[in-house]
Coordinates of C-alpha atoms in Angstrom, one line a residue:
X1 CA 50.9 243.0 -76.1
X2 CA 47.8 240.2 -76.0
X3 CA 48.6 239.7 -71.9
X4 CA 47.2 243.2 -71.8
X5 CA 43.6 241.2 -72.5
X6 CA 44.0 238.7 -69.9
X7 CA 45.0 241.1 -67.3
X8 CA 42.2 243.8 -68.3
X9 CA 44.4 246.5 -68.5
X10 CA 41.9 249.6 -68.6
X11 CA 42.6 253.7 -68.4
X12 CA 43.1 254.9 -65.3
X13 CA 45.0 251.9 -63.5
X14 CA 48.5 252.3 -62.2
X15 CA 50.8 250.6 -63.2
X16 CA 54.1 249.4 -61.1
X17 CA 58.3 248.5 -62.8
X18 CA 61.6 248.1 -61.0
X19 CA 64.2 250.6 -62.1
X20 CA 67.4 247.5 -61.1
X21 CA 67.4 247.9 -64.5
X22 CA 68.5 251.6 -63.9
X23 CA 69.9 254.2 -67.5
X24 CA 69.7 251.0 -68.7
X25 CA 65.8 249.6 -68.3
X26 CA 63.8 249.2 -72.0
X27 CA 60.5 247.8 -70.2
X28 CA 58.6 250.9 -68.8
X29 CA 59.1 252.9 -71.5
X30 CA 57.8 249.3 -74.0
X31 CA 54.4 248.6 -72.1
X32 CA 53.3 252.8 -72.2
X33 CA 53.7 252.5 -75.3
X34 CA 51.9 249.5 -75.9
X35 CA 49.5 250.9 -74.3
X36 CA 49.1 254.6 -75.1
X37 CA 48.5 252.2 -79.1
X38 CA 44.8 250.8 -77.8
X39 CA 43.7 254.7 -76.7
X40 CA 45.0 253.5 -72.9
X41 CA 45.0 257.5 -70.6
X42 CA 45.3 258.5 -67.3
X43 CA 47.3 255.8 -66.3
X44 CA 49.4 256.1 -63.0
X45 CA 53.3 255.5 -63.4
X46 CA 54.2 253.5 -59.7
X47 CA 57.7 253.0 -60.9
X48 CA 60.5 252.4 -57.8
X49 CA 62.6 254.7 -59.9
X50 CA 62.7 256.4 -63.6
X51 CA 65.7 257.5 -65.2
X52 CA 66.4 260.0 -68.7
X53 CA 66.7 256.5 -70.1
X54 CA 62.9 257.0 -69.4
X55 CA 62.3 259.9 -71.7
X56 CA 59.7 258.9 -73.9
X57 CA 57.0 259.0 -71.2
X58 CA 57.0 262.5 -71.7
X59 CA 55.1 262.9 -74.4
X60 CA 53.3 260.2 -72.7
X61 CA 52.7 262.4 -69.8
X62 CA 52.0 265.1 -72.8
X63 CA 49.3 263.0 -74.5
X64 CA 47.0 262.0 -71.1
X65 CA 48.3 258.7 -71.2
X66 CA 50.2 258.9 -68.3
X67 CA 48.8 261.9 -65.9
X68 CA 49.6 260.7 -62.2
X69 CA 53.3 259.8 -60.9
X70 CA 54.4 257.3 -58.1
X71 CA 58.5 257.3 -57.6
X72 CA 61.6 256.9 -55.3
X73 CA 63.5 258.8 -57.4
X74 CA 63.7 260.3 -61.0
X75 CA 66.1 262.6 -63.2
X76 CA 66.2 263.4 -66.2
X77 CA 63.7 264.9 -69.8
X78 CA 60.4 263.3 -66.9
X79 CA 61.8 265.2 -64.2
X80 CA 62.1 268.4 -66.1
X81 CA 58.8 267.7 -67.2
X82 CA 57.6 267.4 -64.2
X83 CA 59.0 270.4 -62.9
X84 CA 57.4 272.3 -65.3
X85 CA 54.0 271.0 -64.6
X86 CA 53.9 269.2 -67.9
X87 CA 51.3 266.6 -65.1
X88 CA 48.6 267.3 -64.6
X89 CA 48.4 266.0 -61.2
X90 CA 52.1 266.7 -58.2
X91 CA 53.7 263.7 -58.4
X92 CA 53.9 262.0 -55.2
X93 CA 57.1 261.3 -54.1
X94 CA 58.1 258.5 -51.5
X95 CA 61.3 257.0 -50.1
X96 CA 62.1 253.1 -50.8
X97 CA 61.2 252.2 -47.7
X98 CA 58.1 254.5 -47.5
X99 CA 57.3 252.5 -51.1
X100 CA 57.0 249.4 -49.5
X101 CA 55.0 250.4 -46.7
X102 CA 52.5 251.9 -48.5
X103 CA 52.2 248.5 -51.2
X104 CA 52.6 247.5 -48.1
X105 CA 49.3 248.9 -46.3
X106 CA 47.1 249.7 -49.2
X107 CA 48.2 253.6 -50.2
X108 CA 49.2 252.4 -53.3
X109 CA 47.6 250.0 -54.8
X110 CA 48.6 248.5 -57.7
X111 CA 46.3 247.6 -61.1
X112 CA 49.3 245.4 -62.2
X113 CA 52.8 245.1 -61.7
X114 CA 54.9 244.6 -64.6
X115 CA 57.9 243.0 -63.7
X116 CA 61.7 243.2 -65.9
X117 CA 62.9 239.5 -65.0
X118 CA 65.8 238.1 -66.9
X119 CA 65.4 234.6 -66.5
X120 CA 62.3 232.9 -66.2
X121 CA 60.0 229.8 -66.1
X122 CA 57.4 228.8 -68.3
X123 CA 55.6 229.5 -64.0
X124 CA 56.9 231.7 -63.4
X125 CA 59.4 231.2 -60.8
X126 CA 61.7 234.9 -62.2
X127 CA 65.4 235.9 -60.9
X128 CA 68.1 238.7 -62.2
X129 CA 71.3 237.0 -60.9
X130 CA 71.5 234.7 -64.9
X131 CA 70.7 235.5 -68.5
X132 CA 72.6 237.4 -70.7
X133 CA 70.9 240.7 -69.3
X134 CA 71.6 239.5 -65.1
X135 CA 70.9 242.9 -63.0
X136 CA 71.0 241.7 -60.2
X137 CA 69.0 241.8 -57.0
X138 CA 65.3 242.2 -57.4
X139 CA 64.2 243.7 -54.0
X140 CA 62.4 246.8 -55.0
X141 CA 59.6 244.3 -57.3
X142 CA 59.1 241.9 -54.1
X143 CA 56.5 244.4 -52.4
X144 CA 54.3 244.8 -56.3
X145 CA 54.9 241.6 -56.6
X146 CA 53.2 240.2 -53.4
X147 CA 50.3 243.0 -52.8
X148 CA 49.4 243.9 -57.0
X149 CA 46.1 242.4 -57.7
X150 CA 48.0 240.7 -61.0
X151 CA 51.4 240.4 -62.3
X152 CA 53.5 240.1 -64.9
X153 CA 56.8 239.1 -65.7
X154 CA 58.5 240.1 -69.0
X155 CA 61.6 237.9 -70.0
X156 CA 64.1 237.4 -72.5
X157 CA 64.8 234.8 -70.7
X158 CA 63.1 231.5 -70.9
X159 CA 64.1 228.0 -69.3
X160 CA 62.9 225.3 -68.9
X161 CA 61.3 224.2 -65.8
X162 CA 62.2 224.4 -63.0
X163 CA 63.9 228.1 -63.0
X164 CA 66.7 228.1 -60.3
X165 CA 67.2 230.3 -57.9
X166 CA 64.2 231.9 -57.6
X167 CA 64.2 235.5 -56.5
X168 CA 60.1 235.3 -56.8
X169 CA 57.9 232.6 -57.2
X170 CA 55.8 231.4 -59.6
X171 CA 52.9 231.9 -56.2
X172 CA 53.1 235.2 -57.1
X173 CA 53.4 235.4 -61.3
X174 CA 50.5 235.6 -62.8
X175 CA 51.3 236.3 -66.6
X176 CA 55.1 235.5 -68.4
X177 CA 55.4 236.8 -70.9
X178 CA 58.9 236.8 -73.7
X179 CA 60.2 239.9 -74.9
X180 CA 63.5 240.2 -77.1
X181 CA 65.1 242.3 -74.8
X182 CA 63.9 243.6 -71.6
X183 CA 67.1 246.0 -70.9
X184 CA 71.2 246.4 -70.6
X185 CA 72.6 245.1 -67.4
X186 CA 75.5 248.1 -68.9
X187 CA 72.8 250.7 -67.4
X188 CA 73.1 249.7 -63.5
X189 CA 76.5 251.1 -64.0
X190 CA 77.1 254.9 -63.6
X191 CA 79.5 257.9 -62.8
X192 CA 78.6 258.3 -59.3
X193 CA 79.9 254.5 -59.0
X194 CA 84.1 254.9 -58.9
X195 CA 85.6 255.8 -56.2
X196 CA 86.5 259.4 -56.3
X197 CA 89.8 260.6 -57.3
X198 CA 88.7 264.1 -56.7
X199 CA 91.6 265.4 -53.6
X200 CA 88.7 267.7 -51.8
X201 CA 86.0 265.5 -51.8
X202 CA 89.0 262.5 -50.8
X203 CA 89.3 264.5 -47.6
X204 CA 86.4 264.4 -46.7
X205 CA 85.3 260.8 -47.2
X206 CA 88.9 260.3 -44.9
X207 CA 87.2 263.0 -42.6
X208 CA 84.4 260.7 -42.5
X209 CA 86.4 257.3 -42.2
X210 CA 88.0 259.3 -39.2
X211 CA 84.0 260.4 -37.6
X212 CA 83.6 256.5 -37.7
X213 CA 86.6 255.5 -35.6
X214 CA 86.4 258.4 -32.9
X215 CA 82.8 256.9 -32.6
X216 CA 83.4 253.9 -30.9
X217 CA 80.8 251.7 -33.5
X218 CA 84.1 250.6 -35.0
X219 CA 84.5 247.6 -33.7
X220 CA 83.8 243.7 -34.7
X221 CA 79.7 243.5 -35.2
X222 CA 79.8 247.2 -37.0
X223 CA 77.8 247.2 -39.4
X224 CA 77.6 250.1 -42.6
X225 CA 75.6 251.2 -45.1
X226 CA 77.3 253.1 -49.1
X227 CA 75.7 256.2 -50.4
X228 CA 76.8 255.2 -53.8
X229 CA 79.0 258.8 -54.8
X230 CA 82.1 259.0 -55.0
X231 CA 82.7 260.4 -51.2
X232 CA 80.8 257.9 -49.8
X233 CA 82.6 254.5 -51.4
X234 CA 86.2 256.5 -51.0
X235 CA 85.0 256.8 -47.5
X236 CA 84.0 252.7 -47.5
X237 CA 88.0 252.3 -48.7
X238 CA 89.2 254.3 -45.8
X239 CA 87.0 252.3 -43.1
X240 CA 88.8 249.1 -45.1
X241 CA 91.7 249.8 -44.3
X242 CA 90.9 250.0 -40.3
X243 CA 89.0 248.0 -40.6
X244 CA 92.2 245.4 -41.5
X245 CA 94.7 247.4 -39.1
X246 CA 92.5 247.3 -35.5
X247 CA 91.2 243.3 -37.3
X248 CA 87.6 244.7 -37.1
X249 CA 85.5 241.9 -39.0
X250 CA 82.5 243.8 -39.5
X251 CA 78.6 242.0 -39.5
X252 CA 77.0 242.8 -42.8
X253 CA 76.6 246.1 -44.8
X254 CA 75.0 247.0 -47.8
X255 CA 73.0 249.6 -49.8
X256 CA 73.7 249.3 -53.5
X257 CA 76.2 247.4 -54.6
X258 CA 79.1 247.5 -55.9
X259 CA 81.9 245.8 -56.5
X260 CA 84.2 247.7 -53.2
X261 CA 82.1 246.5 -51.6
X262 CA 81.8 243.3 -53.2
X263 CA 85.6 242.9 -52.0
X264 CA 85.1 243.6 -48.5
X265 CA 83.9 240.8 -48.5
X266 CA 85.5 239.1 -49.9
X267 CA 88.6 239.7 -47.9
X268 CA 87.0 239.0 -44.8
X269 CA 85.8 242.4 -43.5
X270 CA 82.1 241.8 -43.5
X271 CA 80.8 237.9 -43.0
X272 CA 77.5 239.6 -45.8
X273 CA 76.5 241.6 -47.8
X274 CA 72.8 242.4 -47.8
X275 CA 71.7 243.7 -51.3
X276 CA 68.2 245.4 -52.1
X277 CA 69.7 246.7 -55.5
X278 CA 73.4 246.3 -57.6
X279 CA 74.9 248.9 -59.2
X280 CA 78.0 247.5 -61.4
X281 CA 78.3 243.6 -62.9
X282 CA 80.5 243.0 -60.0
X283 CA 78.4 242.8 -57.5
X284 CA 75.8 240.8 -60.1
X285 CA 78.4 238.2 -60.3
X286 CA 79.2 238.5 -56.1
X287 CA 75.3 237.6 -55.4
X288 CA 75.1 235.1 -58.2
X289 CA 78.0 233.2 -56.8
X290 CA 78.0 233.9 -53.2
X291 CA 75.9 232.3 -49.8
X292 CA 77.4 235.4 -48.4
X293 CA 76.0 237.4 -50.4
X294 CA 71.7 238.4 -50.2
X295 CA 69.7 239.4 -51.9
X296 CA 66.7 241.0 -50.4
X297 CA 62.9 243.5 -50.3
X298 CA 62.4 246.4 -49.7
X299 CA 59.8 245.8 -47.5
X300 CA 62.6 244.0 -45.1
X301 CA 65.1 246.3 -46.2
X302 CA 63.2 249.4 -44.7
X303 CA 59.5 249.3 -44.7
X304 CA 59.3 250.8 -41.2
X305 CA 56.0 249.6 -40.6
X306 CA 57.1 245.9 -40.3
X307 CA 58.0 243.7 -37.4
X308 CA 61.2 245.4 -37.6
X309 CA 63.6 246.0 -41.0
X310 CA 67.1 246.3 -42.1
X311 CA 67.5 249.5 -41.6
X312 CA 66.5 249.8 -38.2
X313 CA 70.1 247.7 -37.6
X314 CA 72.7 249.6 -39.1
X315 CA 75.5 251.2 -37.0
X316 CA 76.9 253.5 -39.6
X317 CA 74.8 255.2 -43.5
X318 CA 77.2 257.6 -45.3
X319 CA 74.8 259.2 -47.2
X320 CA 75.4 262.2 -49.7
X321 CA 73.7 265.7 -50.4
X322 CA 72.7 268.4 -52.5
X323 CA 71.8 271.2 -50.1
X324 CA 71.6 270.7 -45.8
X325 CA 70.6 273.3 -43.6
X326 CA 71.5 274.7 -40.5
X327 CA 68.7 272.5 -38.7
X328 CA 71.1 269.4 -41.0
X329 CA 67.7 269.0 -42.8
X330 CA 68.0 267.6 -45.9
X331 CA 68.6 267.7 -49.6
X332 CA 68.1 265.2 -52.4
X333 CA 65.4 266.0 -54.5
X334 CA 66.0 269.2 -56.1
X335 CA 68.8 272.0 -56.8
X336 CA 69.6 275.1 -56.7
X337 CA 66.9 275.9 -59.0
X338 CA 64.5 274.0 -56.9
X339 CA 63.7 271.7 -60.5
X340 CA 63.4 267.9 -59.8
X341 CA 66.7 266.0 -59.9
X342 CA 66.6 263.5 -58.2
X343 CA 65.2 261.6 -55.3
X344 CA 65.3 260.5 -51.2
X345 CA 65.1 256.7 -53.0
X346 CA 66.2 255.0 -49.2
X347 CA 68.1 258.5 -48.2
X348 CA 65.7 258.8 -45.4
X349 CA 65.5 255.0 -44.4
X350 CA 68.6 254.2 -43.4
X351 CA 68.7 257.7 -42.1
X352 CA 66.5 256.9 -39.4
X353 CA 68.2 253.3 -38.7
X354 CA 71.3 254.3 -38.1
X355 CA 72.8 254.6 -35.5
X356 CA 75.2 257.6 -36.7
X357 CA 74.2 258.6 -40.0
X358 CA 77.2 260.7 -41.7
X359 CA 76.4 263.3 -44.9
X360 CA 79.2 264.0 -47.1
X361 CA 79.5 267.1 -49.6
X362 CA 81.2 269.6 -50.9
X363 CA 81.4 272.8 -48.6
X364 CA 80.5 274.4 -51.6
X365 CA 79.9 273.4 -55.1
X366 CA 78.9 274.3 -58.7
X367 CA 79.9 278.2 -56.9
X368 CA 76.8 277.1 -54.4
X369 CA 76.6 277.0 -51.1
X370 CA 75.9 273.7 -50.2
X371 CA 74.9 275.4 -46.4
X372 CA 71.6 276.6 -46.3
X373 CA 70.0 278.5 -43.8
X374 CA 66.4 276.4 -44.7
X375 CA 66.9 273.8 -47.8
X376 CA 64.8 274.0 -51.1
X377 CA 63.2 270.8 -50.5
X378 CA 63.6 268.5 -46.9
X379 CA 63.4 264.8 -47.5
X380 CA 65.2 263.5 -45.2
X381 CA 64.9 265.0 -41.8
X382 CA 67.5 267.2 -39.5
X383 CA 66.6 264.7 -36.2
X384 CA 67.7 261.6 -38.0
X385 CA 71.1 263.3 -39.5
X386 CA 74.0 262.7 -37.2
X387 CA 77.1 264.4 -38.5
X388 CA 77.8 266.6 -41.5
X389 CA 81.2 265.9 -42.8
X390 CA 82.9 268.1 -44.9
X391 CA 86.5 270.1 -46.9
X392 CA 86.4 271.7 -44.3
X393 CA 85.1 270.4 -41.1
X394 CA 82.7 268.4 -38.9
X395 CA 79.7 269.0 -38.0
X396 CA 77.7 268.1 -35.4
X397 CA 74.0 268.0 -34.5
X398 CA 73.3 269.3 -31.3
X399 CA 71.6 266.8 -29.6
X400 CA 74.7 264.2 -30.7
X401 CA 76.7 265.4 -27.4
X402 CA 78.2 261.9 -27.0
X403 CA 79.3 262.5 -30.5
X404 CA 80.9 266.4 -29.9
X405 CA 82.7 265.0 -27.3
X406 CA 84.1 261.9 -28.4
X407 CA 85.3 263.4 -32.2
X408 CA 86.5 267.1 -30.3
X409 CA 88.9 264.6 -27.5
X410 CA 89.8 262.3 -31.0
X411 CA 91.3 266.0 -32.5
X412 CA 88.7 266.0 -35.8
X413 CA 88.6 269.4 -36.9
X414 CA 85.2 270.2 -35.5
X415 CA 83.0 273.5 -36.6
X416 CA 79.1 274.7 -35.8
X417 CA 76.9 274.2 -38.9
X418 CA 77.0 277.8 -39.1
X419 CA 80.3 278.5 -38.5
X420 CA 81.1 275.7 -41.6
X421 CA 77.6 278.0 -43.7
X422 CA 79.4 281.0 -42.8
X423 CA 83.1 280.0 -44.3
X424 CA 80.7 278.9 -47.4
X425 CA 79.3 281.7 -47.7
X426 CA 82.6 283.8 -47.5
X427 CA 83.7 281.6 -50.8
X428 CA 80.8 282.0 -53.2
X429 CA 78.8 284.8 -51.6
X430 CA 75.2 283.9 -50.3
X431 CA 72.7 282.6 -53.3
X432 CA 69.3 285.4 -53.5
X433 CA 66.9 283.0 -53.3
X434 CA 64.7 282.2 -56.5
X435 CA 60.9 282.9 -56.6
X436 CA 58.2 279.8 -56.7
X437 CA 55.1 279.4 -58.5
X438 CA 52.2 279.1 -56.6
X439 CA 51.3 275.4 -58.5
X440 CA 52.3 272.2 -56.8
X441 CA 54.4 269.2 -58.7
X442 CA 55.9 267.3 -56.5
X443 CA 54.6 265.9 -52.5
X444 CA 57.1 265.0 -50.6
X445 CA 56.0 261.9 -47.8
X446 CA 57.7 260.6 -45.7
X447 CA 58.5 256.7 -45.4
X448 CA 55.2 257.0 -42.8
X449 CA 53.9 258.3 -45.0
X450 CA 52.5 261.8 -43.3
X451 CA 54.3 264.9 -45.7
X452 CA 57.3 266.3 -45.0
X453 CA 57.7 269.3 -47.9
X454 CA 56.1 269.8 -51.6
X455 CA 57.3 271.3 -54.7
X456 CA 56.4 274.3 -56.8
X457 CA 56.8 274.6 -60.1
X458 CA 59.2 277.0 -60.9
X459 CA 57.7 280.8 -61.7

């Protein structure tokens, strides 16, 4: 790219990318391949998330083009490479709000931000809601545009000035580059963003909805964030039924936005959607057309150090878990064998802000107990988690005696988390600890910048 010369791209720099195309992103691979051809090395990649589509980055790690990774979520071949110790320096895993905070505070200094823009004009006004590759909200790119030394908007849909609507304005963009294609919007959709039909997960979802009803929070003005997993979305569907029955109108809904949440807005069950990321094309359509569906940035969404972020206004967050322990600590970063397979994203942010945080999880998964004495990797601390809902019952954090009283009065199937752990171990046995290596391959940062855990290479 000629723009590399313009921005003075050189070895040792930090380059940032947003993940609104998810597994349909093309830009990060293109930029790093072009940098490698110019002999640039020792780059830090500050991507809000990394997906299987970014498999070509593994060779650039191996060749020394990439030596550092700073991200909120990593899956696929890049995650496998980091787990195996291929990256020469430990990767840093943040939350979505923690990444925004780090950029704002200067902890994560970005030399050049490359923003994939589905539409742009020659002056640098960009949006994600128009054009053939429209992906919806560009919220995770907002802090990059505000704080990077140089901002490059890369588009495959250059429009006459002035482009409208504007998501990121020309004041924040230094250079505009036109490419043939920057991403595939079909890649923002995944199997995890559909309402589950699994009968066990439907039981979990129904119990989660009953817990919300029993909590006393389901009143006019109710606010909700759901995860993108099937059980979380099914819980949202059950909540919608309850809202219809009780004639409840919520204030706002947020998170990764899907068509189900759009239907709840259009039906009048909620007054607003606050949207930092879209998870299907129906959500993209809605944020483009509906003024009640508002695009917001990552700082406003979840940065803990600003004057007040949206997660602090949540009544309830329904989230998933890879593992949870008897202290209610949650792992969404590593699998049972210790390999990196995801990341916090907005998990820890929503849990910290919401009045009630519900974790939905099968008691066992692939013949392994989900409840542990201690999770392999702490991502979301137990003090911010209130309720665990499984197909075998509900556990309430002992800190929340108020919820325990309400759930018991409502005759919900409440058990101690220790009892649920024992049930899981009777079903599938107690897993033997998997040894860890000495080398640290990942550093887990909480949203405020404190280090709460590390990931070690497998022995």
